[in-house]
Short mmCIF file of C-alpha atoms in Angstrom, two decimals:
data_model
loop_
_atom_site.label_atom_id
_atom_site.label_comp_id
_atom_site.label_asym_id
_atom_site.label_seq_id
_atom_site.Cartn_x
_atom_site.Cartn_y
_atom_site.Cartn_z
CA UNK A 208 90.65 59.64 -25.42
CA UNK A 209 93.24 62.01 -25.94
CA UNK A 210 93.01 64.56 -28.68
CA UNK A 211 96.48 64.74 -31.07
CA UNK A 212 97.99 68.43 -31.38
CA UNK A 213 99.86 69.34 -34.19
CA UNK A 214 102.29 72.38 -34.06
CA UNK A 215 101.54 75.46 -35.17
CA UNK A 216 104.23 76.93 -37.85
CA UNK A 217 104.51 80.12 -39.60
CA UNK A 218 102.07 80.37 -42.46
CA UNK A 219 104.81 81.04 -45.13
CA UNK A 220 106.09 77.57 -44.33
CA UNK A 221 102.30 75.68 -43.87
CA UNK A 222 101.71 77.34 -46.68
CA UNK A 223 105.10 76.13 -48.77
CA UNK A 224 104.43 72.47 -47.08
CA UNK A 225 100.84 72.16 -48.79
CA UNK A 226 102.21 73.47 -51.84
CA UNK A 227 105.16 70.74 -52.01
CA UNK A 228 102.62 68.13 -50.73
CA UNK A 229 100.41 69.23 -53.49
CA UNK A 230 102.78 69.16 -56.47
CA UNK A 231 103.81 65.82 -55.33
CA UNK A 232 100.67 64.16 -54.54
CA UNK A 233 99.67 65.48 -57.99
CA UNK A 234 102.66 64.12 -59.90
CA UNK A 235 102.78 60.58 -58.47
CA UNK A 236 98.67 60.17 -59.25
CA UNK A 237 99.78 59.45 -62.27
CA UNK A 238 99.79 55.84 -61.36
CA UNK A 239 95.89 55.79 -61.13
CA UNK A 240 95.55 56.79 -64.49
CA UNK A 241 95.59 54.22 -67.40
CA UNK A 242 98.08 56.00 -69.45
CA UNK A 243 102.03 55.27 -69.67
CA UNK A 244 104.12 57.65 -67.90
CA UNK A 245 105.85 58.83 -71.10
CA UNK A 246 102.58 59.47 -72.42
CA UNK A 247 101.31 61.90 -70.71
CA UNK A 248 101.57 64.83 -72.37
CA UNK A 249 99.70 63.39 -75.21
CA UNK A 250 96.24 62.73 -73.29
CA UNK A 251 94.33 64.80 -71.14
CA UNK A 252 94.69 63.37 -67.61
CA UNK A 253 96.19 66.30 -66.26
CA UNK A 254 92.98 67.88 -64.74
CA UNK A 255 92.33 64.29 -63.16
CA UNK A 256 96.00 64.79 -61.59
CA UNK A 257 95.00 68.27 -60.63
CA UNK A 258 91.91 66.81 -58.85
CA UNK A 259 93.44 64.23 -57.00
CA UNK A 260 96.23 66.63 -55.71
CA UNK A 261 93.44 69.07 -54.43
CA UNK A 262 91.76 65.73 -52.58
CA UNK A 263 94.74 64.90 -51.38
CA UNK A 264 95.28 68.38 -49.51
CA UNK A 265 92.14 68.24 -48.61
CA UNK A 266 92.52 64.93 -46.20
CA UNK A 267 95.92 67.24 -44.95
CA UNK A 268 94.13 69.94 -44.12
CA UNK A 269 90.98 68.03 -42.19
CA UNK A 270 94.04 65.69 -40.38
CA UNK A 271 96.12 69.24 -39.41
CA UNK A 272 93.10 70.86 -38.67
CA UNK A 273 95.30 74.10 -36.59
CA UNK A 274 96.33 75.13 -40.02
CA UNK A 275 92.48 76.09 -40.68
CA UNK A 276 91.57 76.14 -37.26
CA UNK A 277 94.56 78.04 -35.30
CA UNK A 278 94.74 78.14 -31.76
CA UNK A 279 93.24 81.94 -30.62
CA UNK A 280 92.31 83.26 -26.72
CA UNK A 281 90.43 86.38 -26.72
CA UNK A 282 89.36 87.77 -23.16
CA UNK A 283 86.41 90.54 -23.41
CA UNK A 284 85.10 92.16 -19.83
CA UNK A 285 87.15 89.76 -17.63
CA UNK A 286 85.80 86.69 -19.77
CA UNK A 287 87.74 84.04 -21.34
CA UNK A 288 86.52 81.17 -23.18
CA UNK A 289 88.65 77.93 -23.92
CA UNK A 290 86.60 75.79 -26.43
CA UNK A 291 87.19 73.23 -29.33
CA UNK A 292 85.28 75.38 -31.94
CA UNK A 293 81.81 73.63 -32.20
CA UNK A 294 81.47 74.64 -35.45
CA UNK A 295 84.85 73.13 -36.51
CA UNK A 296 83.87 69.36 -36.97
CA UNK A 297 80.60 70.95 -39.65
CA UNK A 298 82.90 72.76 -41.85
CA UNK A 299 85.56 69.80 -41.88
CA UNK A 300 82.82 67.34 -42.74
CA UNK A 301 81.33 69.83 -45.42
CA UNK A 302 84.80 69.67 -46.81
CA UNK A 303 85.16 65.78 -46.51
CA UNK A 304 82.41 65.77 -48.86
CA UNK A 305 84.07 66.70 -51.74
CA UNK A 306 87.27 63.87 -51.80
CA UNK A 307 84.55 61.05 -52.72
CA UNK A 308 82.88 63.64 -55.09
CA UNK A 309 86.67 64.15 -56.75
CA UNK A 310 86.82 60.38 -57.14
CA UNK A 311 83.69 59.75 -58.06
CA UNK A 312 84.12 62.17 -60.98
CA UNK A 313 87.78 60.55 -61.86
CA UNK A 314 86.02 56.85 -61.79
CA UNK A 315 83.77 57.50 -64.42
CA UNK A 316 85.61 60.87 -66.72
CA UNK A 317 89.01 58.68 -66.69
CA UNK A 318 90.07 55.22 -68.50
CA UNK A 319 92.08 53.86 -64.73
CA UNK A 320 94.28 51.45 -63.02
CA UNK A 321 91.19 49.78 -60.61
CA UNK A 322 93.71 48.84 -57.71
CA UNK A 323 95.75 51.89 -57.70
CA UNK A 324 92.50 53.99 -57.79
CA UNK A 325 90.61 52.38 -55.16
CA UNK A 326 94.14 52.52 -52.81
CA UNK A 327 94.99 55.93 -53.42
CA UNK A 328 90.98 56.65 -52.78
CA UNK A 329 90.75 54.78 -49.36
CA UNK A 330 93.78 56.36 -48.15
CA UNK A 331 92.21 59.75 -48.79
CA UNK A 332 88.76 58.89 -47.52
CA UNK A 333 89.40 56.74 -44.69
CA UNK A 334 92.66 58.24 -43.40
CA UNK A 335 90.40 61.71 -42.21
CA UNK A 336 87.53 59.45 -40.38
CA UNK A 337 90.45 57.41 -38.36
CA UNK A 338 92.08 60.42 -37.43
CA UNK A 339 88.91 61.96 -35.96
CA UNK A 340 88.38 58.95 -34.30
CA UNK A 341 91.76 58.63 -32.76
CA UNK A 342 91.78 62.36 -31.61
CA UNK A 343 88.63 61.93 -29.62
CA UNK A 344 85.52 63.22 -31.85
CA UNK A 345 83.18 63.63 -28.61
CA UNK A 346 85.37 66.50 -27.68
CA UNK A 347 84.71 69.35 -29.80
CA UNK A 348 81.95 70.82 -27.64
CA UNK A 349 83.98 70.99 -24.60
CA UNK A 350 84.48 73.81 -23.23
CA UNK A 351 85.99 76.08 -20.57
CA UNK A 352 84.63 79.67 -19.11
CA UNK A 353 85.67 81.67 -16.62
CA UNK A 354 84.65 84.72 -15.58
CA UNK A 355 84.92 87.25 -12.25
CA UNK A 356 81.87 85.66 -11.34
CA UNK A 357 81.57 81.88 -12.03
CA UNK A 358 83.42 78.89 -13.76
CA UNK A 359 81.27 77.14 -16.52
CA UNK A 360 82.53 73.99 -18.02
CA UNK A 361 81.52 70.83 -19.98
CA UNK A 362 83.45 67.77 -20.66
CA UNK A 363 81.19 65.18 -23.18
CA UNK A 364 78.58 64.57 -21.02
CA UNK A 365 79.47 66.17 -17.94
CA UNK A 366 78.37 69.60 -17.56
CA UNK A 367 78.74 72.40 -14.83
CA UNK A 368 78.40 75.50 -13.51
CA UNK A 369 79.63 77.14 -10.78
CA UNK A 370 79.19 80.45 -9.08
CA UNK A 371 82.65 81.59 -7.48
CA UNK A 372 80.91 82.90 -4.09
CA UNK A 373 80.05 79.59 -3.62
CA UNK A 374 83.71 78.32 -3.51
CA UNK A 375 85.91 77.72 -0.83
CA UNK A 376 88.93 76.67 -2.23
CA UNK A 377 90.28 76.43 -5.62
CA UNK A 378 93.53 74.31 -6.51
CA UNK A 379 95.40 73.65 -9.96
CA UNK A 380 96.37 69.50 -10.32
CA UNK A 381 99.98 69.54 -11.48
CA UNK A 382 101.87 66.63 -12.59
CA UNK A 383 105.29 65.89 -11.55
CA UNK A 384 106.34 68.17 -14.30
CA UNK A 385 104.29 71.10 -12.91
CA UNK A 386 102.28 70.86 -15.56
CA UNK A 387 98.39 71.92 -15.01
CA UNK A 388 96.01 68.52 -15.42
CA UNK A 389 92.78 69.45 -13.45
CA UNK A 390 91.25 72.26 -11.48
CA UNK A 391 90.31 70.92 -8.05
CA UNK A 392 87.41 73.23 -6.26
CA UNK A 393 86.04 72.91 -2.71
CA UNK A 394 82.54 74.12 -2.28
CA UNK A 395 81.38 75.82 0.59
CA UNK A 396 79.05 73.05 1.68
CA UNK A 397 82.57 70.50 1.29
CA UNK A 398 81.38 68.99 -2.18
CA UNK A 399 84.55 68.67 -4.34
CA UNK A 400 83.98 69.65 -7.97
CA UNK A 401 87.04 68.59 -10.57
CA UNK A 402 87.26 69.83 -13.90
CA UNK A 403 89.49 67.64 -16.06
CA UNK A 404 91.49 69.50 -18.46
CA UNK A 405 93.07 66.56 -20.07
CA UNK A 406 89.67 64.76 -20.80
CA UNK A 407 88.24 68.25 -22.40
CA UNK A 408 91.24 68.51 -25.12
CA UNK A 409 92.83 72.17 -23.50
CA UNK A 410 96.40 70.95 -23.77
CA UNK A 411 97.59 74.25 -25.76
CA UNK A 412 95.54 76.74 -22.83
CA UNK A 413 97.40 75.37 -20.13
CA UNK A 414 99.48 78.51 -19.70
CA UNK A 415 96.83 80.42 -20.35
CA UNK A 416 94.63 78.77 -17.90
CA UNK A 417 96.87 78.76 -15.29
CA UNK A 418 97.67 82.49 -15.49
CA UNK A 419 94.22 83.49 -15.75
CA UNK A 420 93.35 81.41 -12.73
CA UNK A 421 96.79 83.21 -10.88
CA UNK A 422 95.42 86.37 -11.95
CA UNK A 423 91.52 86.40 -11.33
CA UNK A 424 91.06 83.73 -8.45
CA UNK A 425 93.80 84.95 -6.23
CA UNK A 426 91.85 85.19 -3.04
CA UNK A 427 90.63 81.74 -3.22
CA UNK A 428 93.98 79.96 -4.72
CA UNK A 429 95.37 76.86 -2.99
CA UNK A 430 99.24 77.76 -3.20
CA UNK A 431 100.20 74.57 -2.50
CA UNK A 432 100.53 72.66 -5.52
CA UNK A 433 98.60 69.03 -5.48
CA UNK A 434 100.20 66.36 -8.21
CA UNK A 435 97.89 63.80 -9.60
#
């Protein structure tokens, strides 16, 4: 299953688009609360509003996870790890946590409109759970290593490790768009080892992959491409 990638914009304008999405999440929850429109001013649903507007940014920001989880490569002593942050799904479910805890609180502080409550509460507690779903939630251990001296790797429940003098040849899968898919190695003993970048969720690292591979693994490069 194939993980979704958002873009990555400046953070002046993520910043200005959760602000927008805020104010007008937070105006239109009006609707949940039992009060007329032109009657608002005159009760104190206003911190309710508040709440749901902060729940409602909340779902954003677990769905476009690269605006609190941006895309970063760091290469230390001819090492460079490519890796779904493990620690990234913890913090986004510790963060879940509190959109049922904001409508809990509204159910029972606020007089309400019982279908427009429970909709605009299912949308922002079941929306975050599909998306993780649909972007492929065994993924976010996966990982990619490479280093002078081996390639380590692990794709759900596949797992590897191999040691570079043991390696005969070493090709990069390309699409018809020249686009990197797999890494293709040839032992020396003629078993044939693939590491599937696709299935591991390293869409955005292609380039970096593929330079790093250019770069590092030279002597053993296939220069011929192969398409899948």
């Amino acid at each position: 299953m194939r993980k979704l990638i958002r873009p990555t914009y400046p953070k002046e304008f993520s910043i200005g688009l959760l602000l927008l999405i805020f104010i007008f999440s937070t105006f239109l929850s009006h609707q949940i609360f039992d009060v007329p429109f032109l009657e608002l001013s005159n009760s104190n649903v206003y911190p309710g509003m508040i709440l749901v507007g902060i729940a409602v940014i909340i779902m954003v920001l677990i769905i476009w996870e690269e605006f609190l989880f941006p895309i970063k490569i760091k290469e230390v002593n001819s090492k460079i790890v490519f890796r779904n942050r493990r620690n990234k799904l913890k913090t986004q479910l510790f963060i879940y946590l509190f959109i049922p805890a904001i409508f809990g609180f509204i159910y029972y502080k606020y007089e309400i409109n019982q279908i427009r409550f429970f909709l605009w509460a299912a949308v922002c507690i079941i929306a975050p759970v599909v998306e993780k779903i649909a972007s492929g939630i065994n993924n976010y251990n996966d990982f990619l290593k490479l280093t002078n001296d081996s390639i380590e790797f692990r794709n759900n429940k596949k797992a590897g490790s191999v040691k570079l003098k043991e390696v005969l040849h070493l090709s990069l899968v390309k699409d018809e768009q020249g686009v990197i898919k797999k890494i293709q190695l040839l032992m020396l003993n003629n078993e044939e080892v693939i590491i599937d970048l696709d299935e591991m969720e390293l869409e955005v690292y292609y380039d970096s992959i593929s330079n790093y591979i250019t770069k590092h693994y030279e002597h053993m490069l296939n220069k011929t491409d192969v398409n899948s």
